[in-house]
Short mmCIF file of C-alpha atoms in Angstrom, two decimals:
data_model
loop_
_atom_site.label_atom_id
_atom_site.label_comp_id
_atom_site.label_asym_id
_atom_site.label_seq_id
_atom_site.Cartn_x
_atom_site.Cartn_y
_atom_site.Cartn_z
CA MET A 12 -28.12 17.42 -12.83
CA PHE A 13 -25.95 19.65 -10.58
CA LYS A 14 -29.12 21.43 -9.47
CA ASN A 15 -30.65 18.12 -8.45
CA LYS A 16 -30.85 17.91 -4.77
CA PHE A 17 -30.50 14.16 -4.74
CA PHE A 18 -27.20 14.39 -6.70
CA VAL A 19 -26.15 17.06 -4.26
CA PHE A 20 -27.09 14.77 -1.31
CA GLY A 21 -25.01 11.98 -2.81
CA VAL A 22 -21.90 14.33 -3.14
CA ILE A 23 -22.44 15.49 0.42
CA ILE A 24 -22.34 11.92 1.67
CA ILE A 25 -19.12 11.26 -0.34
CA VAL A 26 -17.50 14.40 1.36
CA LEU A 27 -18.63 13.27 4.77
CA TYR A 28 -17.01 9.96 4.15
CA TYR A 29 -13.56 11.78 4.53
CA LEU A 30 -14.12 12.99 8.01
CA PRO A 31 -11.79 10.23 9.41
CA TYR A 32 -8.97 11.54 7.24
CA LEU A 33 -9.73 15.07 8.42
CA ILE A 34 -9.60 13.98 11.94
CA LEU A 35 -6.50 11.70 11.93
CA ASN A 36 -4.71 13.82 9.23
CA GLU A 37 -1.34 12.27 8.40
CA GLU A 38 -1.96 9.60 11.29
CA SER A 39 -4.57 7.98 8.93
CA TYR A 40 -4.25 4.49 7.55
CA ILE A 41 -3.77 4.26 3.86
CA VAL A 42 -3.11 1.43 1.56
CA VAL A 43 0.53 0.40 1.44
CA HIS A 44 0.81 -2.45 -1.21
CA ASP A 45 1.20 -0.94 -4.69
CA ASN A 46 0.43 2.45 -3.33
CA LEU A 47 2.45 4.04 -0.57
CA ASP A 48 5.37 1.59 -1.30
CA GLY A 49 5.84 2.93 -4.76
CA GLU A 50 3.27 4.74 -6.96
CA PHE A 51 2.59 7.37 -4.27
CA VAL A 52 6.24 8.35 -3.92
CA LEU A 53 6.70 8.37 -7.85
CA ARG A 54 3.97 10.88 -8.23
CA LYS A 55 5.55 13.00 -5.44
CA ILE A 56 8.98 12.90 -7.20
CA ILE A 57 7.71 13.32 -10.86
CA SER A 58 5.68 16.36 -9.74
CA SER A 59 8.69 18.03 -8.33
CA ILE A 60 11.42 17.49 -11.12
CA LYS A 61 11.90 19.70 -14.18
CA GLY A 62 12.92 17.20 -16.73
CA ASP A 63 11.89 13.58 -17.50
CA TYR A 64 14.86 11.94 -15.82
CA ILE A 65 14.42 10.76 -12.26
CA GLU A 66 17.91 10.80 -10.66
CA GLN A 67 16.84 10.02 -7.23
CA ILE A 68 15.88 6.29 -7.89
CA MET A 69 18.13 3.50 -8.91
CA ASN A 70 20.94 5.58 -10.24
CA GLY A 71 18.52 7.37 -12.48
CA ILE A 72 15.47 6.06 -14.42
CA SER A 73 13.76 7.53 -17.34
CA GLY A 74 10.63 9.42 -16.50
CA SER A 75 9.14 8.36 -19.91
CA LEU A 76 8.62 4.82 -18.30
CA MET A 77 6.52 6.36 -15.49
CA ILE A 78 3.24 8.11 -15.33
CA SER A 79 3.27 11.18 -17.65
CA LYS A 80 3.71 14.63 -16.43
CA SER A 81 0.67 15.60 -18.43
CA ASN A 82 -1.53 13.37 -16.24
CA ILE A 83 -3.97 15.40 -14.02
CA LEU A 84 -2.76 13.48 -11.04
CA ILE A 85 0.72 14.87 -11.33
CA LEU A 86 -0.76 18.38 -11.45
CA ILE A 87 -2.64 17.72 -8.08
CA PHE A 88 0.64 16.49 -6.45
CA LYS A 89 2.42 19.56 -7.91
CA TYR A 90 0.28 22.15 -6.25
CA PHE A 91 -0.60 20.32 -2.92
CA THR A 92 1.35 18.64 -0.15
CA PRO A 93 1.57 14.83 -0.61
CA PHE A 94 -0.96 13.81 1.91
CA VAL A 95 -3.40 16.50 0.81
CA ALA A 96 -2.92 15.80 -2.90
CA TYR A 97 -3.69 11.99 -2.14
CA ILE A 98 -6.83 12.76 -0.23
CA LEU A 99 -7.96 15.36 -2.65
CA ASN A 100 -7.51 13.14 -5.53
CA ASP A 101 -9.28 10.31 -3.64
CA LEU A 102 -12.17 12.45 -3.24
CA ILE A 103 -12.33 13.71 -6.87
CA VAL A 104 -12.07 10.09 -7.92
CA ARG A 105 -15.06 8.99 -5.83
CA ILE A 106 -17.05 12.02 -6.99
CA MET A 107 -16.31 11.06 -10.71
CA ALA A 108 -17.33 7.51 -9.97
CA PHE A 109 -20.56 8.72 -8.39
CA THR A 110 -21.45 11.16 -11.12
CA GLY A 111 -20.70 8.69 -13.87
CA VAL A 112 -23.08 5.93 -12.38
CA TYR A 113 -25.72 8.72 -11.57
CA LEU A 114 -25.77 9.94 -15.22
CA LEU A 115 -25.56 6.47 -16.75
CA VAL A 116 -28.38 4.92 -14.45
CA GLU A 117 -30.60 8.04 -14.70
CA ASP A 118 -30.32 8.75 -18.50
CA LYS A 119 -29.75 5.26 -19.88
CA ILE A 120 -31.48 2.86 -17.44
CA PHE A 121 -34.16 4.55 -15.30
CA PHE A 122 -34.86 7.10 -17.98
CA LYS A 123 -35.28 9.98 -15.50
CA LYS A 124 -38.07 8.63 -13.45
CA ASN A 125 -38.35 11.01 -10.57
CA GLU A 126 -39.77 8.50 -8.18
CA ASN A 127 -36.69 6.48 -8.40
CA ARG A 128 -34.10 9.34 -7.64
CA ILE A 129 -33.04 8.02 -4.26
CA VAL A 130 -32.49 4.51 -5.69
CA ILE A 131 -30.31 6.08 -8.46
CA VAL A 132 -28.32 7.85 -5.58
CA LEU A 133 -27.84 4.65 -3.63
CA ILE A 134 -26.74 2.64 -6.65
CA SER A 135 -24.21 5.43 -7.43
CA LEU A 136 -22.93 5.32 -3.93
CA CYS A 137 -22.46 1.60 -4.13
CA TYR A 138 -19.96 2.26 -6.90
CA SER A 139 -18.27 5.22 -5.42
CA PHE A 140 -17.62 3.54 -2.06
CA ILE A 141 -15.57 0.72 -3.85
CA PRO A 142 -11.95 0.97 -2.50
CA PHE A 143 -10.44 2.10 -5.73
CA TYR A 144 -6.79 2.26 -6.22
CA SER A 145 -7.20 6.13 -6.65
CA ILE A 146 -3.38 6.60 -6.99
CA PHE A 147 -4.22 5.62 -10.72
CA GLY A 148 -6.69 8.38 -11.11
CA ILE A 149 -10.02 7.60 -12.63
CA THR A 150 -8.80 4.40 -14.29
CA VAL A 151 -11.59 2.23 -12.90
CA ALA A 152 -13.91 4.95 -11.28
CA GLY A 153 -14.25 6.99 -14.55
CA ILE A 154 -15.43 4.05 -16.80
CA PRO A 155 -19.19 4.79 -16.17
CA LEU A 156 -18.59 8.44 -17.38
CA LEU A 157 -16.71 6.99 -20.51
CA ILE A 158 -19.58 4.59 -21.13
CA TYR A 159 -22.06 7.42 -20.68
CA SER A 160 -20.13 9.50 -23.18
CA PHE A 161 -19.88 6.84 -25.87
CA LEU A 162 -23.62 6.06 -25.56
CA ASN A 163 -24.35 9.66 -26.14
CA LEU A 164 -22.08 9.66 -29.22
CA LYS A 165 -23.80 6.56 -30.51
CA ASN A 166 -27.25 8.28 -30.07
CA LYS A 167 -25.90 11.81 -31.35
CA THR A 168 -26.75 13.59 -28.02
CA HIS A 169 -24.60 15.79 -25.73
CA LEU A 170 -21.72 15.77 -28.29
CA TYR A 171 -19.55 18.44 -26.89
CA ILE A 172 -19.71 17.38 -23.20
CA SER A 173 -19.17 13.76 -24.29
CA TYR A 174 -15.96 14.66 -26.17
CA LEU A 175 -14.65 16.71 -23.16
CA ILE A 176 -15.32 13.71 -20.90
CA ILE A 177 -13.30 11.56 -23.20
CA VAL A 178 -10.34 13.98 -23.22
CA PHE A 179 -10.72 14.35 -19.36
CA PHE A 180 -10.61 10.42 -18.96
CA ALA A 181 -7.47 10.13 -21.13
CA PHE A 182 -5.63 12.76 -19.00
CA TYR A 183 -6.71 11.29 -15.71
CA SER A 184 -6.38 7.53 -16.05
CA SER A 185 -3.70 4.98 -16.93
CA PHE A 186 -3.06 3.96 -20.68
CA VAL A 187 -1.39 0.75 -19.56
CA LEU A 188 -3.94 -0.33 -16.98
CA ILE A 189 -7.16 0.62 -18.79
CA GLY A 190 -6.64 2.68 -21.95
CA VAL A 191 -5.51 -0.32 -24.04
CA PHE A 192 -8.44 -2.31 -22.98
CA VAL A 193 -10.98 0.39 -23.28
CA LEU A 194 -9.81 1.03 -26.95
CA ILE A 195 -10.11 -2.75 -27.68
CA VAL A 196 -13.62 -2.87 -26.27
CA LEU A 197 -14.87 0.31 -27.92
CA PHE A 198 -13.47 -0.52 -31.33
CA SER A 199 -14.73 -4.15 -31.18
CA TYR A 200 -18.25 -2.81 -30.25
CA TRP A 201 -18.03 -0.17 -33.13
CA LEU A 202 -17.17 -3.05 -35.47
CA TYR A 203 -20.11 -5.01 -34.13
CA MET A 204 -22.51 -2.14 -34.77
CA LEU A 205 -21.02 -1.53 -38.27
CA VAL A 206 -21.57 -5.16 -39.17
CA PHE A 207 -24.96 -5.84 -37.57
CA HIS A 208 -26.60 -2.52 -37.61
CA ASN A 209 -25.13 -1.47 -40.96
CA LYS A 210 -24.37 2.00 -39.71
CA PHE A 211 -21.00 3.88 -39.52
CA TYR A 212 -21.68 5.75 -36.28
CA PHE A 213 -19.37 8.60 -37.24
CA TYR A 214 -19.33 10.39 -33.89
CA PHE A 215 -18.69 7.09 -32.00
CA ILE A 216 -15.53 6.22 -34.13
CA LEU A 217 -14.41 9.82 -33.74
CA GLY A 218 -14.77 9.50 -30.04
CA ILE A 219 -12.46 6.37 -30.27
CA PHE A 220 -10.05 8.45 -32.45
CA THR A 221 -10.09 11.32 -29.81
CA LEU A 222 -9.37 8.91 -27.01
CA ALA A 223 -6.46 7.05 -28.82
CA SER A 224 -5.09 10.55 -30.03
CA CYS A 225 -4.97 11.80 -26.41
CA TYR A 226 -3.38 8.70 -25.09
CA PHE A 227 -0.89 8.85 -27.84
CA PHE A 228 0.03 12.53 -26.96
CA ILE A 229 0.15 11.67 -23.13
CA GLU A 230 2.13 8.55 -23.43
CA PHE A 231 4.30 9.39 -26.54
CA ASN A 232 7.60 8.86 -24.69
CA LEU A 233 6.51 5.50 -23.14
CA ILE A 234 5.27 4.23 -26.54
CA SER A 235 8.37 5.28 -28.43
CA ALA A 236 10.71 3.81 -25.62
CA PHE A 237 8.79 0.56 -25.74
CA PHE A 238 8.63 0.18 -29.54
CA PHE A 239 11.51 2.17 -31.05
CA ASP A 240 14.25 2.43 -28.57
CA LYS A 241 16.54 -0.42 -29.27
CA LYS A 242 18.98 0.54 -26.48
CA PHE A 243 16.21 -0.02 -23.92
CA ILE A 244 15.33 -3.49 -22.89
CA SER A 245 12.82 -3.77 -20.07
CA HIS A 246 13.28 -6.12 -17.19
CA ARG A 247 9.91 -7.45 -18.05
CA ALA A 248 11.41 -9.27 -20.89
CA LEU A 249 12.83 -11.71 -18.35
CA PHE A 250 9.39 -12.38 -16.66
CA ARG A 251 8.95 -16.20 -16.14
CA PHE A 252 5.91 -17.84 -14.75
CA LEU A 253 5.34 -21.10 -13.20
CA GLU A 254 3.37 -23.72 -15.15
CA PRO A 255 -0.31 -22.79 -14.25
CA ASN A 256 -2.46 -25.22 -12.15
CA LEU A 257 -6.09 -25.57 -13.27
CA GLU A 258 -7.32 -25.96 -9.71
CA TYR A 259 -5.43 -22.77 -8.51
CA GLU A 260 -6.54 -20.78 -11.61
CA TYR A 261 -10.12 -21.93 -10.93
CA THR A 262 -10.01 -20.75 -7.29
CA LYS A 263 -8.60 -17.35 -8.55
CA GLY A 264 -11.40 -17.11 -11.16
CA LYS A 265 -14.00 -17.82 -8.41
CA GLU A 266 -12.37 -15.06 -6.22
CA LEU A 267 -12.53 -12.74 -9.30
CA PHE A 268 -16.21 -13.51 -9.77
CA PHE A 269 -17.34 -13.07 -6.23
CA ASN A 270 -14.99 -10.18 -5.02
CA THR A 271 -13.61 -8.74 -8.16
CA GLN A 272 -9.82 -7.81 -8.36
CA TYR A 273 -8.25 -5.79 -5.61
CA HIS A 274 -6.52 -3.41 -8.06
CA SER A 275 -9.91 -2.68 -9.70
CA GLY A 276 -11.37 -2.26 -6.13
CA LYS A 277 -12.98 -5.12 -4.25
CA LEU A 278 -16.65 -5.48 -4.61
CA LYS A 279 -18.58 -8.30 -3.04
CA THR A 280 -20.96 -9.55 -5.75
CA LYS A 281 -22.77 -12.38 -4.01
CA TRP A 282 -25.90 -10.45 -3.09
CA ILE A 283 -25.96 -8.70 -6.50
CA LEU A 284 -25.94 -12.04 -8.30
CA CYS A 285 -28.85 -13.16 -5.93
CA VAL A 286 -31.00 -10.05 -7.01
CA GLY A 287 -30.06 -10.82 -10.52
CA ILE A 288 -31.15 -14.46 -10.30
CA ILE A 289 -34.45 -13.45 -8.64
CA VAL A 290 -35.26 -11.21 -11.57
CA LEU A 291 -34.32 -13.81 -14.12
CA LEU A 292 -36.69 -16.33 -12.34
CA PHE A 293 -39.71 -14.28 -11.78
CA LYS A 294 -39.66 -11.54 -14.41
CA ARG A 295 -40.92 -12.93 -17.73
CA SER A 296 -39.66 -10.13 -20.03
CA LYS A 297 -36.72 -7.66 -20.37
CA LYS A 298 -34.10 -10.08 -19.19
CA ILE A 299 -31.74 -9.60 -22.12
CA PHE A 300 -29.57 -6.88 -20.44
CA ILE A 301 -29.13 -8.96 -17.33
CA LEU A 302 -28.06 -12.05 -19.29
CA LYS A 303 -25.71 -9.96 -21.59
CA ILE A 304 -24.00 -8.47 -18.54
CA LEU A 305 -23.66 -11.91 -16.86
CA LEU A 306 -22.26 -13.19 -19.88
CA LEU A 307 -19.59 -10.59 -20.16
CA VAL A 308 -18.63 -11.12 -16.57
CA LEU A 309 -18.36 -14.91 -17.17
CA ILE A 310 -16.21 -14.15 -20.39
CA ILE A 311 -13.78 -11.88 -18.35
CA VAL A 312 -13.56 -14.42 -15.52
CA MET A 313 -12.93 -17.24 -17.91
CA PHE A 314 -10.23 -15.30 -19.86
CA SER A 315 -8.57 -14.60 -16.59
CA ILE A 316 -8.45 -18.37 -15.78
CA ILE A 317 -7.25 -19.31 -19.30
CA TYR A 318 -4.76 -16.47 -19.92
CA PRO A 319 -1.92 -17.92 -17.59
CA PHE A 320 -2.02 -21.01 -19.83
CA ILE A 321 -1.86 -18.91 -22.89
CA ARG A 322 1.16 -16.98 -21.52
CA PHE A 323 3.05 -20.01 -20.29
CA TYR A 324 2.69 -22.00 -23.47
CA PHE A 325 3.03 -19.19 -25.94
CA GLY A 326 5.02 -16.51 -24.07
CA ASP A 327 8.43 -17.76 -25.50
CA TYR A 328 7.01 -17.23 -29.05
CA PHE A 329 5.32 -13.92 -28.34
CA SER A 330 7.25 -12.15 -25.58
CA ILE A 331 4.54 -9.33 -25.20
CA LEU A 332 2.33 -11.96 -23.60
CA LYS A 333 4.83 -12.00 -20.75
CA SER A 334 5.58 -8.40 -20.40
CA PHE A 335 2.02 -7.20 -20.62
CA GLN A 336 -0.87 -8.29 -18.65
CA PHE A 337 -3.71 -8.86 -21.23
CA ASP A 338 -6.05 -10.24 -18.63
CA ARG A 339 -6.76 -6.82 -17.32
CA PHE A 340 -10.20 -6.74 -18.70
CA TYR A 341 -11.02 -7.43 -15.03
CA PHE A 342 -10.94 -3.79 -14.48
CA PHE A 343 -14.38 -3.66 -16.10
CA LEU A 344 -15.89 -6.00 -13.51
CA PRO A 345 -17.07 -3.54 -10.89
CA ILE A 346 -19.03 -1.41 -13.24
CA LEU A 347 -20.55 -4.50 -14.98
CA TRP A 348 -21.90 -5.73 -11.61
CA ILE A 349 -23.28 -2.19 -10.71
CA LEU A 350 -25.03 -2.24 -14.22
CA LEU A 351 -26.44 -5.74 -13.44
CA LEU A 352 -27.57 -4.48 -10.09
CA ALA A 353 -29.13 -1.32 -11.64
CA PHE A 354 -30.95 -3.33 -14.41
CA SER A 355 -32.21 -5.92 -11.83
CA LEU A 356 -33.47 -3.36 -9.48
CA ARG A 357 -35.27 -1.48 -12.44
CA GLU A 358 -37.06 -4.69 -13.22
CA LEU A 359 -38.14 -5.26 -9.58
CA LEU A 360 -39.55 -1.58 -9.38
CA GLN A 361 -41.76 -2.36 -12.34
CA PHE A 362 -44.15 -4.20 -9.82
CA LYS A 363 -45.03 -0.84 -8.28
CA LYS A 364 -45.37 -2.08 -4.84
CA LYS A 365 -44.34 -0.16 -1.75
CA MET A 366 -42.71 -3.27 -0.08
CA ILE A 367 -40.52 -3.80 -3.22
CA LEU A 368 -39.37 -0.13 -2.98
CA VAL A 369 -38.52 -0.65 0.79
CA PHE A 370 -36.68 -3.91 0.01
CA VAL A 371 -34.59 -2.03 -2.84
CA ASN A 372 -33.59 0.80 -0.63
CA VAL A 373 -32.66 -1.53 2.41
CA PHE A 374 -30.78 -3.85 0.01
CA LEU A 375 -28.80 -0.95 -1.41
CA LEU A 376 -27.90 0.37 1.99
CA PHE A 377 -26.73 -3.21 3.03
CA GLN A 378 -24.65 -3.28 -0.21
CA ILE A 379 -23.01 0.01 0.66
CA ILE A 380 -22.25 -1.12 4.14
CA ILE A 381 -20.53 -4.38 3.00
CA THR A 382 -18.57 -2.40 0.27
CA MET A 383 -17.35 0.11 2.82
CA ARG A 384 -16.36 -2.80 5.33
CA GLY A 385 -14.33 -4.29 2.36
CA ASP A 386 -12.12 -1.22 2.62
CA ARG A 387 -9.92 -2.60 5.49
CA TYR A 388 -7.86 0.52 5.73
CA TYR A 389 -10.97 2.84 6.16
CA VAL A 390 -12.26 0.43 8.81
CA GLU A 391 -8.90 0.74 10.69
CA ASN A 392 -9.30 4.48 10.61
CA ILE A 393 -12.76 4.23 12.17
CA LYS A 394 -11.37 1.95 14.79
CA GLU A 395 -8.47 4.36 15.55
CA ILE A 396 -11.03 7.11 16.10
CA ILE A 397 -13.21 5.29 18.55
CA GLY A 398 -10.27 3.90 20.48
CA TYR A 399 -9.58 0.42 19.23
CA GLU A 400 -6.01 -0.77 18.83
CA THR A 401 -4.63 -1.55 15.52
CA ASN A 402 -1.57 -3.23 14.13
CA ARG A 403 -1.34 -1.33 10.84
CA ILE A 404 1.18 1.32 10.03
CA SER A 405 -0.09 4.84 9.48
CA TYR A 406 0.86 7.21 6.72
CA SER A 407 3.06 9.19 8.96
CA GLN A 408 4.73 6.20 10.49
CA PHE A 409 5.35 4.61 7.10
CA TYR A 410 7.32 7.65 5.84
CA ALA A 411 8.67 8.50 9.20
CA LYS A 412 9.85 12.04 8.32
CA ASP A 413 11.07 12.63 11.93
CA LEU A 414 13.38 9.60 11.81
CA PHE A 415 14.76 10.42 8.30
CA PHE A 416 15.37 14.03 9.34
CA GLU A 417 17.49 12.80 12.24
CA ILE A 418 19.37 10.42 9.86
CA ASP A 419 19.88 13.25 7.33
CA LYS A 420 21.34 15.39 10.19
CA ARG A 421 23.62 12.45 11.27
CA ILE A 422 25.13 11.87 7.75
CA ASN A 423 25.33 15.74 7.35
CA LYS A 424 25.93 15.68 3.53
CA ASP A 425 24.00 16.74 0.49
CA LYS A 426 21.68 13.93 -0.32
CA SER A 427 22.55 13.91 -3.99
CA THR A 428 26.18 13.21 -3.24
CA TYR A 429 25.74 9.61 -1.85
CA LYS A 430 23.45 6.50 -2.33
CA ILE A 431 21.62 4.38 0.18
CA ALA A 432 19.63 1.28 0.31
CA SER A 433 17.24 -0.31 2.78
CA LEU A 434 16.70 -3.46 4.64
CA GLY A 435 13.49 -4.46 6.21
CA LEU A 436 11.59 -1.38 5.07
CA HIS A 437 10.33 -0.21 1.63
CA PRO A 438 12.79 2.14 -0.30
CA ALA A 439 9.87 4.34 -0.78
CA SER A 440 10.26 5.69 2.77
CA SER A 441 13.79 6.88 2.01
CA GLN A 442 12.73 8.23 -1.44
CA PHE A 443 9.87 10.20 0.10
CA ASN A 444 12.39 11.97 2.36
CA GLY A 445 14.67 12.99 -0.62
CA PHE A 446 17.33 10.38 -0.26
CA TYR A 447 18.85 8.85 -3.41
CA THR A 448 18.39 5.10 -3.49
CA LEU A 449 19.88 2.27 -5.32
CA ASP A 450 16.82 0.16 -4.60
CA GLY A 451 13.20 0.84 -5.64
CA TYR A 452 9.88 -0.56 -6.59
CA ILE A 453 9.70 0.18 -10.34
CA THR A 454 7.53 -1.71 -12.73
CA ASN A 455 9.55 -0.93 -15.91
CA TYR A 456 13.26 -0.41 -15.87
CA ASN A 457 16.33 -1.42 -17.96
CA ILE A 458 17.32 -5.13 -17.70
CA SER A 459 21.06 -4.16 -17.32
CA TYR A 460 20.35 -2.48 -13.90
CA LYS A 461 18.69 -5.71 -12.73
CA PHE A 462 21.96 -7.76 -13.42
CA LYS A 463 24.13 -5.11 -11.56
CA PHE A 464 21.96 -4.90 -8.57
CA ARG A 465 21.61 -8.69 -8.40
CA GLU A 466 25.47 -9.01 -7.48
CA ILE A 467 24.60 -7.13 -4.28
CA ILE A 468 22.09 -9.68 -3.23
CA GLU A 469 23.30 -12.81 -4.99
CA ASP A 470 24.35 -14.62 -1.75
CA GLU A 471 21.14 -13.88 -0.08
CA LEU A 472 19.12 -15.21 -3.00
CA LYS A 473 21.17 -18.46 -2.90
CA GLU A 474 19.88 -18.97 0.66
CA ASP A 475 16.15 -18.92 -0.24
CA ILE A 476 14.89 -20.44 -3.59
CA TYR A 477 11.65 -18.47 -3.30
CA LEU A 478 13.33 -15.12 -2.94
CA LYS A 479 15.48 -16.10 -5.99
CA LYS A 480 12.50 -16.88 -8.08
CA TYR A 481 10.93 -13.73 -6.88
CA PHE A 482 13.77 -11.57 -7.97
CA ASP A 483 14.95 -13.47 -11.07
CA ASP A 484 11.51 -14.28 -12.54
CA TRP A 485 9.85 -11.01 -11.59
CA GLY A 486 12.16 -8.34 -10.10
CA SER A 487 10.07 -5.08 -10.03
CA ARG A 488 10.87 -4.93 -6.41
CA VAL A 489 14.67 -4.06 -6.67
CA TYR A 490 15.29 -4.54 -2.83
CA ILE A 491 17.94 -5.62 -0.42
CA TYR A 492 16.70 -9.11 0.57
CA SER A 493 17.48 -11.19 3.55
CA SER A 494 16.73 -14.86 3.74
CA GLU A 495 16.01 -14.44 7.38
CA LEU A 496 13.47 -11.67 6.86
CA LYS A 497 11.91 -13.21 3.79
CA GLN A 498 9.61 -10.64 2.10
CA ASN A 499 8.92 -8.60 5.26
CA TYR A 500 9.42 -5.04 4.37
CA ILE A 501 7.40 -3.46 7.47
CA ILE A 502 9.06 -4.52 10.67
CA ASN A 503 7.80 -3.00 13.90
CA LYS A 504 10.32 -2.01 16.48
CA THR A 505 8.31 -4.04 19.06
CA GLU A 506 9.40 -7.15 17.13
CA LYS A 507 13.08 -6.60 18.12
CA ARG A 508 14.22 -8.69 15.18
CA LYS A 509 17.83 -9.28 14.30
CA VAL A 510 19.59 -10.49 11.19
CA LEU A 511 22.25 -12.86 12.34
CA ASN A 512 24.03 -13.96 9.14
CA PHE A 513 23.50 -11.23 6.49
CA LYS A 514 25.24 -11.89 3.21
CA PHE A 515 25.98 -8.61 1.45
CA ASN A 516 28.21 -8.00 -1.46
CA THR A 517 29.61 -4.75 -0.24
CA ASP A 518 32.02 -4.35 -3.27
CA ALA A 519 29.20 -4.57 -5.68
CA PHE A 520 27.25 -2.09 -3.52
CA ARG A 521 30.19 0.36 -3.52
CA LYS A 522 30.66 -0.01 -7.27
CA MET A 523 27.13 1.16 -7.91
CA GLY A 524 27.81 4.18 -5.64
CA GLY A 525 26.26 2.81 -2.45
CA GLU A 526 27.63 4.40 0.72
CA TYR A 527 24.78 3.85 3.53
CA LEU A 528 22.53 0.88 4.47
CA ILE A 529 19.55 1.77 6.69
CA SER A 530 17.95 -1.24 8.28
CA ALA A 531 14.86 -1.84 10.33
CA VAL A 532 16.60 -4.59 12.08
CA GLU A 533 20.07 -4.89 13.80
CA ILE A 534 22.60 -6.63 11.64
CA ILE A 535 24.66 -8.74 13.93
CA ASN A 536 27.47 -9.65 11.51
CA HIS A 537 27.71 -6.16 10.03
CA GLU A 538 31.50 -6.12 10.43
CA LYS A 539 31.97 -9.19 8.26
CA ASN A 540 30.17 -7.25 5.52
CA ASP A 541 32.45 -4.28 5.78
CA LEU A 542 29.74 -2.25 7.37
CA VAL A 543 30.27 0.36 10.11
CA PHE A 544 27.47 0.86 12.56
CA ILE A 545 26.79 4.53 12.92
CA ASP A 546 23.65 5.17 15.02
CA LYS A 547 20.17 4.00 15.83
CA PHE A 548 17.07 6.05 15.43
CA GLU A 549 13.68 5.81 17.02
CA ASN A 550 11.33 7.67 19.26
CA ASN A 551 8.10 7.14 21.20
CA ARG A 552 5.80 7.69 18.14
CA SER A 553 7.94 5.76 15.51
CA PHE A 554 6.90 2.41 14.09
CA TYR A 555 10.33 1.65 13.02
CA GLN A 556 13.65 1.36 14.77
CA ILE A 557 16.32 2.20 12.16
CA PHE A 558 19.98 1.24 12.28
CA LEU A 559 22.29 3.20 9.98
CA TYR A 560 25.38 1.65 8.68
CA LYS A 561 28.22 2.84 6.51
CA VAL A 562 30.32 1.02 3.96
CA LYS A 563 34.00 0.95 5.01
#
């Protein structure tokens, strides 16, 4: 495969995709939501500490509840600077996505027909250019590789490389986001084959055991904390959900069907569906694979529509329904659509007409373009290079290393000797720059901390029923909230916003070790909150204007 010029050509295209990041460097635009605002900085911190305890965030949290230090992604962050680590990981993830689809389509769908090599490359690029959340490694991007490996085990071919791929996948993916669901699907498929094929498929079940064992080894601390640590009660136990509305859930399901889910990577599926329908209408034979994939897509979408009702009506009886998202089978949707596309195009190419081949190649180029356009941050990088204005915040501006360097100089104390919190900007910015924070974006932490922190923001929560529900019923964003700012955590200095009537429980803040509050807005009534204004920080290049306050 690696000697194949078409495969190499595809990899070169993926490498060229990263030219904007090479040009802009840390001025690049990178996804903030569930990325720079939390997961990214966690990987930076975990890769730099010796033990499993993260003292820097929320008065100390257990590393066993976060990504494992055994994960390949942590090793990448350990040996490279954060920005380089992120881009390098993103490149690896896309190459793994390309490789997986290439192997799967070539070996299992097109059966190594040389005349279709360019089509195989284009199909593979369609998948690799999906805007994956690469901060979770090959969680979604690596699924084709995993499918390829287990099909090999089923057919007793390429056994050693297949087991190596399975181990690689376990060490480079998220057990919580995909591992659980992959094991459920694989074991269900093995049971199906056992019953209907009347074969044991030893190598296949050994592959499942290998994957499960690797995950158990990697996530042992997380599993033991979740099931056996009686002292630890996750804040997720308090998750409460509104009664689902059928019309709303149907709309979400429709979005899932035509655009997939943003954490899995957005893929516009409308035109893929059209090609599939054309094949179903005009091709008389070999429709079974297309129909099966469509059925799987519909089952996943239907389950995503139904699941909120199951969680709402049965969550009080089975608490795991509230604390764990069992609808994450939607992570399989992108590869299912790509497989549907591959099978559909294979059937079209059976007509052996030049116009059909031209249509297939043009269609795939079109699908690649609309997939790349769906990556809004990548489009913003292109706009920045060619001189268009953008309102987004760059990587460099988000973490504002220059401003936080000045703040550190102004405070002039060892960062580990005091705690801060942030208003109007994500705590991740402070954490990235080495500050010890009482606030943070953590998806699994002790419930007792939520109660303590709530005292600080209690009066502001009373002012806004939505913020109150947001924190009380979910609470993974342990932030300093203001009813005047709502959920605005990225405030440009050009907005010149001010908080007029901030209600801040300084005593509770002080008891938790809080000493400084940094704010992206001026707090007019800071003196009423026993806060002393220290200084203001900004420069010509900064996105933020940061006000530093100290507790009296």
